[in-house]
Short mmCIF file of C-alpha atoms and ligand atoms in Angstrom, two decimals:
data_model
loop_
_atom_site.label_atom_id
_atom_site.label_comp_id
_atom_site.label_asym_id
_atom_site.label_seq_id
_atom_site.Cartn_x
_atom_site.Cartn_y
_atom_site.Cartn_z
CA MET A 1 0.09 0.02 0.00
CA LEU A 2 1.17 3.49 -0.74
CA GLU A 3 2.41 5.39 2.27
CA LEU A 4 2.05 9.18 2.49
CA TYR A 5 4.25 10.87 5.11
CA GLN A 6 2.75 14.29 5.88
CA PHE A 7 2.35 17.21 8.10
CA LYS A 8 -1.24 17.59 9.12
CA HIS A 9 -2.12 20.96 7.70
CA SER A 10 0.46 21.46 4.89
CA PRO A 11 -1.03 22.60 1.62
CA PHE A 12 1.54 20.64 -0.19
CA CYS A 13 0.58 17.39 1.64
CA LEU A 14 -3.26 18.32 0.94
CA LYS A 15 -2.26 18.77 -2.84
CA VAL A 16 -1.07 15.14 -2.80
CA ARG A 17 -4.12 13.66 -0.93
CA LEU A 18 -6.31 15.33 -3.49
CA GLY A 19 -4.17 13.68 -6.38
CA LEU A 20 -4.25 10.41 -4.68
CA ASN A 21 -8.05 10.62 -4.22
CA ALA A 22 -8.56 11.82 -7.76
CA LYS A 23 -6.84 8.75 -8.94
CA LYS A 24 -8.76 6.55 -6.57
CA LEU A 25 -5.61 5.07 -5.04
CA SER A 26 -5.51 3.61 -1.52
CA TYR A 27 -2.97 5.05 0.75
CA ARG A 28 -1.99 5.22 4.37
CA ILE A 29 -1.15 8.47 6.03
CA ILE A 30 1.75 8.72 8.46
CA GLU A 31 1.77 12.04 10.50
CA ILE A 32 5.06 13.54 11.02
CA GLN A 33 5.93 15.79 14.02
CA PRO A 34 7.76 19.00 12.73
CA GLY A 35 11.47 18.82 13.89
CA VAL A 36 12.01 15.41 15.50
CA GLY A 37 10.03 13.40 12.99
CA GLN A 38 11.96 15.09 10.19
CA VAL A 39 15.20 13.20 11.11
CA ASN A 40 13.40 9.98 9.97
CA ILE A 41 12.32 11.73 6.76
CA PHE A 42 15.71 12.72 6.01
CA ARG A 43 17.03 9.14 6.50
CA LEU A 44 14.16 8.00 4.21
CA SER A 45 14.30 10.48 1.33
CA GLY A 46 17.54 12.40 1.71
CA GLN A 47 15.79 15.67 2.49
CA LYS A 48 13.60 16.99 5.24
CA LYS A 49 10.54 18.46 3.58
CA LEU A 50 7.00 16.76 3.30
CA PRO A 51 5.09 15.34 1.53
CA VAL A 52 7.10 12.10 0.97
CA LEU A 53 5.46 9.18 -0.78
CA LYS A 54 6.66 5.75 -0.17
CA ASP A 55 5.65 3.04 -2.77
CA GLY A 56 7.61 -0.05 -1.83
CA GLU A 57 11.20 0.57 -2.55
CA ASN A 58 10.41 3.74 -4.35
CA VAL A 59 10.59 7.06 -2.27
CA ILE A 60 9.45 10.30 -3.75
CA SER A 61 9.80 13.77 -2.36
CA ASP A 62 8.24 16.93 -3.60
CA SER A 63 4.45 17.18 -4.49
CA THR A 64 5.04 17.94 -8.13
CA SER A 65 7.30 14.81 -8.61
CA ILE A 66 4.75 12.68 -6.55
CA ILE A 67 1.98 13.64 -8.82
CA GLU A 68 4.14 12.81 -11.84
CA TYR A 69 4.79 9.58 -10.29
CA LEU A 70 1.31 8.80 -9.70
CA GLU A 71 0.51 9.64 -13.41
CA ASN A 72 2.85 6.93 -14.28
CA ILE A 73 1.42 4.11 -12.06
CA THR A 74 -2.27 4.71 -13.13
CA LYS A 75 -4.18 5.75 -16.12
CA GLU A 76 -7.03 6.63 -13.85
CA SER A 77 -8.01 10.49 -14.09
CA PRO A 78 -5.01 12.02 -15.67
CA LEU A 79 -4.03 15.21 -13.75
CA ILE A 80 -1.74 16.50 -16.67
CA PRO A 81 -3.88 17.27 -19.70
CA ASN A 82 -3.12 15.35 -23.00
CA ASN A 83 -3.47 18.54 -24.97
CA PRO A 84 0.20 19.90 -24.87
CA LYS A 85 -1.12 23.59 -24.79
CA GLU A 86 -3.43 22.80 -21.78
CA ALA A 87 -0.60 20.76 -20.20
CA ALA A 88 1.50 23.93 -20.46
CA ILE A 89 -0.96 26.19 -18.89
CA ALA A 90 -1.66 23.63 -16.17
CA HIS A 91 2.08 23.45 -15.42
CA VAL A 92 2.36 27.19 -15.27
CA ILE A 93 -0.65 27.60 -12.93
CA GLU A 94 0.72 24.74 -10.66
CA ASP A 95 4.18 26.44 -10.49
CA TRP A 96 2.65 29.72 -9.59
CA ALA A 97 0.47 28.02 -6.88
CA ASP A 98 3.57 26.11 -5.43
CA THR A 99 5.79 29.30 -5.38
CA THR A 100 4.08 32.67 -5.23
CA LEU A 101 0.76 31.70 -3.95
CA ALA A 102 2.30 29.45 -1.44
CA LYS A 103 4.59 32.05 -0.03
CA ALA A 104 1.82 34.57 -0.01
CA VAL A 105 -0.74 32.47 2.01
CA ARG A 106 1.82 31.38 4.35
CA LEU A 107 2.52 35.07 5.21
CA GLU A 108 -1.04 35.68 5.55
CA LEU A 109 -1.47 32.77 7.87
CA ILE A 110 1.39 33.89 10.15
CA LYS A 111 -0.28 37.46 10.33
CA ALA A 112 -3.76 35.92 11.20
CA VAL A 113 -2.10 33.58 13.86
CA ALA A 114 -0.40 36.53 15.39
CA THR A 115 -3.66 38.21 16.15
CA ASP A 116 -6.30 35.38 16.44
CA SER A 117 -5.87 33.23 19.57
CA SER A 118 -8.76 30.85 18.61
CA LEU A 119 -6.83 30.12 15.40
CA ARG A 120 -3.75 29.54 17.11
CA GLU A 121 -5.43 27.06 19.50
CA ALA A 122 -7.23 25.32 16.52
CA LEU A 123 -4.01 24.77 14.75
CA LEU A 124 -2.64 22.62 17.44
CA PRO A 125 -3.04 18.91 17.06
CA GLU A 126 -6.36 17.63 18.37
CA ASP A 127 -4.84 15.53 21.13
CA SER A 128 -2.70 18.34 22.62
CA PRO A 129 -3.27 18.75 26.34
CA ARG A 130 -5.72 21.40 27.54
CA SER A 131 -2.92 23.10 29.45
CA LEU A 132 -0.94 23.55 26.34
CA LYS A 133 -3.94 24.76 24.30
CA SER A 134 -4.74 27.61 26.98
CA LEU A 135 -1.14 28.61 27.21
CA VAL A 136 -0.74 28.96 23.37
CA LYS A 137 -4.03 30.96 23.47
CA THR A 138 -2.82 33.58 25.92
CA LEU A 139 0.81 34.04 24.46
CA PRO A 140 1.29 37.76 23.41
CA PHE A 141 1.78 37.37 19.58
CA ASP A 142 0.78 41.04 18.91
CA PHE A 143 4.19 42.29 18.71
CA ILE A 144 4.82 40.12 15.52
CA ASN A 145 1.85 41.76 13.92
CA GLY A 146 3.57 45.11 14.01
CA ILE A 147 6.34 43.87 11.68
CA THR A 148 4.21 41.73 9.29
CA GLU A 149 1.76 44.77 8.86
CA VAL A 150 4.52 46.95 7.32
CA ILE A 151 5.93 44.27 5.19
CA HIS A 152 2.58 43.04 4.15
CA GLN A 153 -0.14 45.51 3.24
CA ASN A 154 0.60 45.78 -0.46
CA GLU A 155 1.13 41.90 -0.82
CA SER A 156 -2.19 41.35 0.71
CA GLN A 157 -3.78 43.48 -2.00
CA ASN A 158 -1.82 41.94 -4.72
CA LEU A 159 -2.82 38.46 -3.45
CA ILE A 160 -6.63 39.40 -3.55
CA LYS A 161 -6.16 40.79 -7.15
CA SER A 162 -4.57 37.41 -8.35
CA LEU A 163 -7.21 35.31 -6.62
CA ASP A 164 -9.99 37.55 -8.01
CA LYS A 165 -8.47 36.89 -11.48
CA ILE A 166 -8.15 33.05 -10.88
CA SER A 167 -11.83 33.23 -9.71
CA ASN A 168 -12.70 34.54 -13.26
CA LEU A 169 -11.26 31.38 -14.79
CA ILE A 170 -13.87 29.23 -12.92
CA SER A 171 -16.90 31.66 -13.57
CA SER A 172 -17.93 29.67 -16.71
CA ASN A 173 -16.06 26.50 -16.26
CA GLU A 174 -15.70 23.88 -13.57
CA TYR A 175 -11.93 23.69 -14.02
CA LEU A 176 -8.97 25.82 -14.34
CA VAL A 177 -7.82 24.42 -17.50
CA GLY A 178 -9.77 22.58 -20.03
CA ASP A 179 -12.81 20.53 -19.21
CA GLY A 180 -11.23 18.14 -16.69
CA LEU A 181 -9.60 18.16 -13.32
CA SER A 182 -5.96 18.78 -13.59
CA ILE A 183 -2.90 19.49 -11.51
CA ALA A 184 -3.69 23.27 -11.68
CA ASP A 185 -6.98 22.71 -9.69
CA ILE A 186 -5.37 20.73 -7.06
CA ALA A 187 -2.48 22.83 -6.56
CA VAL A 188 -4.53 26.12 -6.34
CA SER A 189 -7.20 24.72 -4.11
CA ALA A 190 -4.64 23.07 -1.70
CA GLN A 191 -2.99 26.42 -1.19
CA LEU A 192 -6.29 28.16 -0.44
CA SER A 193 -6.56 26.12 2.76
CA PHE A 194 -4.39 28.53 4.66
CA LEU A 195 -6.72 31.48 3.67
CA LYS A 196 -10.01 29.54 4.60
CA PHE A 197 -9.44 26.14 6.17
CA PRO A 198 -11.60 23.45 4.30
CA TYR A 199 -13.57 20.56 5.81
CA SER A 200 -10.56 18.21 5.41
CA SER A 201 -8.65 20.28 8.01
CA GLY A 202 -11.03 19.13 10.75
CA ILE A 203 -13.94 20.48 12.69
CA ASN A 204 -11.96 22.85 14.82
CA LEU A 205 -10.49 24.79 11.80
CA THR A 206 -13.14 24.45 8.93
CA ASN A 207 -13.98 27.92 7.57
CA LYS A 208 -11.53 29.50 10.00
CA GLY A 209 -8.76 31.53 8.28
CA CYS A 210 -7.22 34.83 7.46
CA PRO A 211 -9.34 37.97 7.95
CA GLY A 212 -9.77 39.87 4.75
CA PHE A 213 -9.64 36.60 2.88
CA SER A 214 -11.93 34.03 4.41
CA ASP A 215 -14.68 36.71 4.82
CA ASN A 216 -13.96 38.55 1.56
CA PRO A 217 -17.06 38.62 -0.71
CA LYS A 218 -14.83 38.68 -3.88
CA LEU A 219 -13.32 35.34 -3.04
CA GLN A 220 -16.29 33.28 -1.87
CA ARG A 221 -16.71 31.85 -5.40
CA LEU A 222 -13.21 30.50 -5.21
CA PHE A 223 -13.77 28.92 -1.81
CA LYS A 224 -17.00 27.42 -2.82
CA TRP A 225 -15.19 25.90 -5.89
CA ARG A 226 -12.55 24.58 -3.65
CA ASP A 227 -15.26 23.15 -1.19
CA ASP A 228 -17.02 21.48 -4.15
CA LEU A 229 -13.82 20.00 -5.39
CA GLU A 230 -13.02 18.39 -1.82
CA GLN A 231 -16.63 17.38 -1.35
CA HIS A 232 -16.23 15.49 -4.65
CA LEU A 233 -12.64 13.94 -4.16
CA PHE A 234 -13.05 13.26 -0.35
CA ALA A 235 -16.75 12.14 -0.57
CA VAL A 236 -17.77 14.65 2.02
CA ASP A 237 -21.39 14.78 3.22
CA PRO A 238 -22.48 18.22 1.89
CA ALA A 239 -24.56 18.80 5.06
CA LEU A 240 -21.25 18.85 7.15
CA ILE A 241 -19.83 21.69 4.93
N1 GSH B 301 8.34 22.03 -3.20
C1 GSH B 301 7.89 21.20 -2.36
C2 GSH B 301 7.48 21.94 -0.93
C3 GSH B 301 7.17 21.17 0.19
C4 GSH B 301 7.36 22.07 1.51
O1 GSH B 301 7.79 23.21 1.56
N2 GSH B 301 6.89 21.46 2.66
C5 GSH B 301 6.85 22.04 3.95
C6 GSH B 301 5.51 21.92 4.59
S1 GSH B 301 4.32 22.75 3.87
C7 GSH B 301 7.98 21.46 4.80
O2 GSH B 301 8.20 20.25 4.79
N3 GSH B 301 8.64 22.45 5.50
C8 GSH B 301 9.51 21.89 6.65
C9 GSH B 301 10.94 22.42 6.42
O3 GSH B 301 11.11 23.01 5.41
O4 GSH B 301 11.69 21.81 7.26
C10 GSH B 301 6.63 20.30 -2.63
O5 GSH B 301 5.98 20.72 -3.56
O6 GSH B 301 6.41 19.30 -1.95
#
């Protein structure tokens, strides 16, 4: 059976889970503890980032390489379009999501966590002791916010503009590229999780996220598109969303 080594809330790990589910592959998840757990990941894969996929003797790191590997082991639901022009566009959108978008959403989440103690608490693993949860809730994070505010105001506006444009791509089409699910859809929707957590992040986090994004009317179509995609791939009961 395929084994996915992951961090619970990592968008890159979510991207791979979406890919595995799209391809209807069975897999086992192994949750890794940041820091200590990464020592074993380094031994296994020669680098310390997650996701890492293990398929028998084969160990693959990097979400893009993992999806390419999955493309090679099954013909089910190709995520790289057959049409070379569409494949090129899907690749560029995936690359943008994995780099520019990933960096921007990470900064937004850091900023949100600095000001929102309930978000901070919800991000802790579900089995964390209550004493740790209440400690994390009360820590004074506000000082970080002063710094990120300065770096960040323009970047937030640019991110909203880019997402608004991406949202236009799905105004008349279910998918970002062509008429089928592709690597572009799963890469973008996975990164959106830090802005507004999806159902798959667990009950404590669902719909929480970054102020100015999770509650931004301009972005709701995009979040709904992401939720529909997750509902389809993870077979979520719509009543629960
Ligand atoms: N390009 C990689 C990025 C993976 C990545 O940045 N993973 C983060 C978690 S979201 C990580 O493992 N960070 C831990 C570290 O850098 O030590 C991919 O597509 O898989």
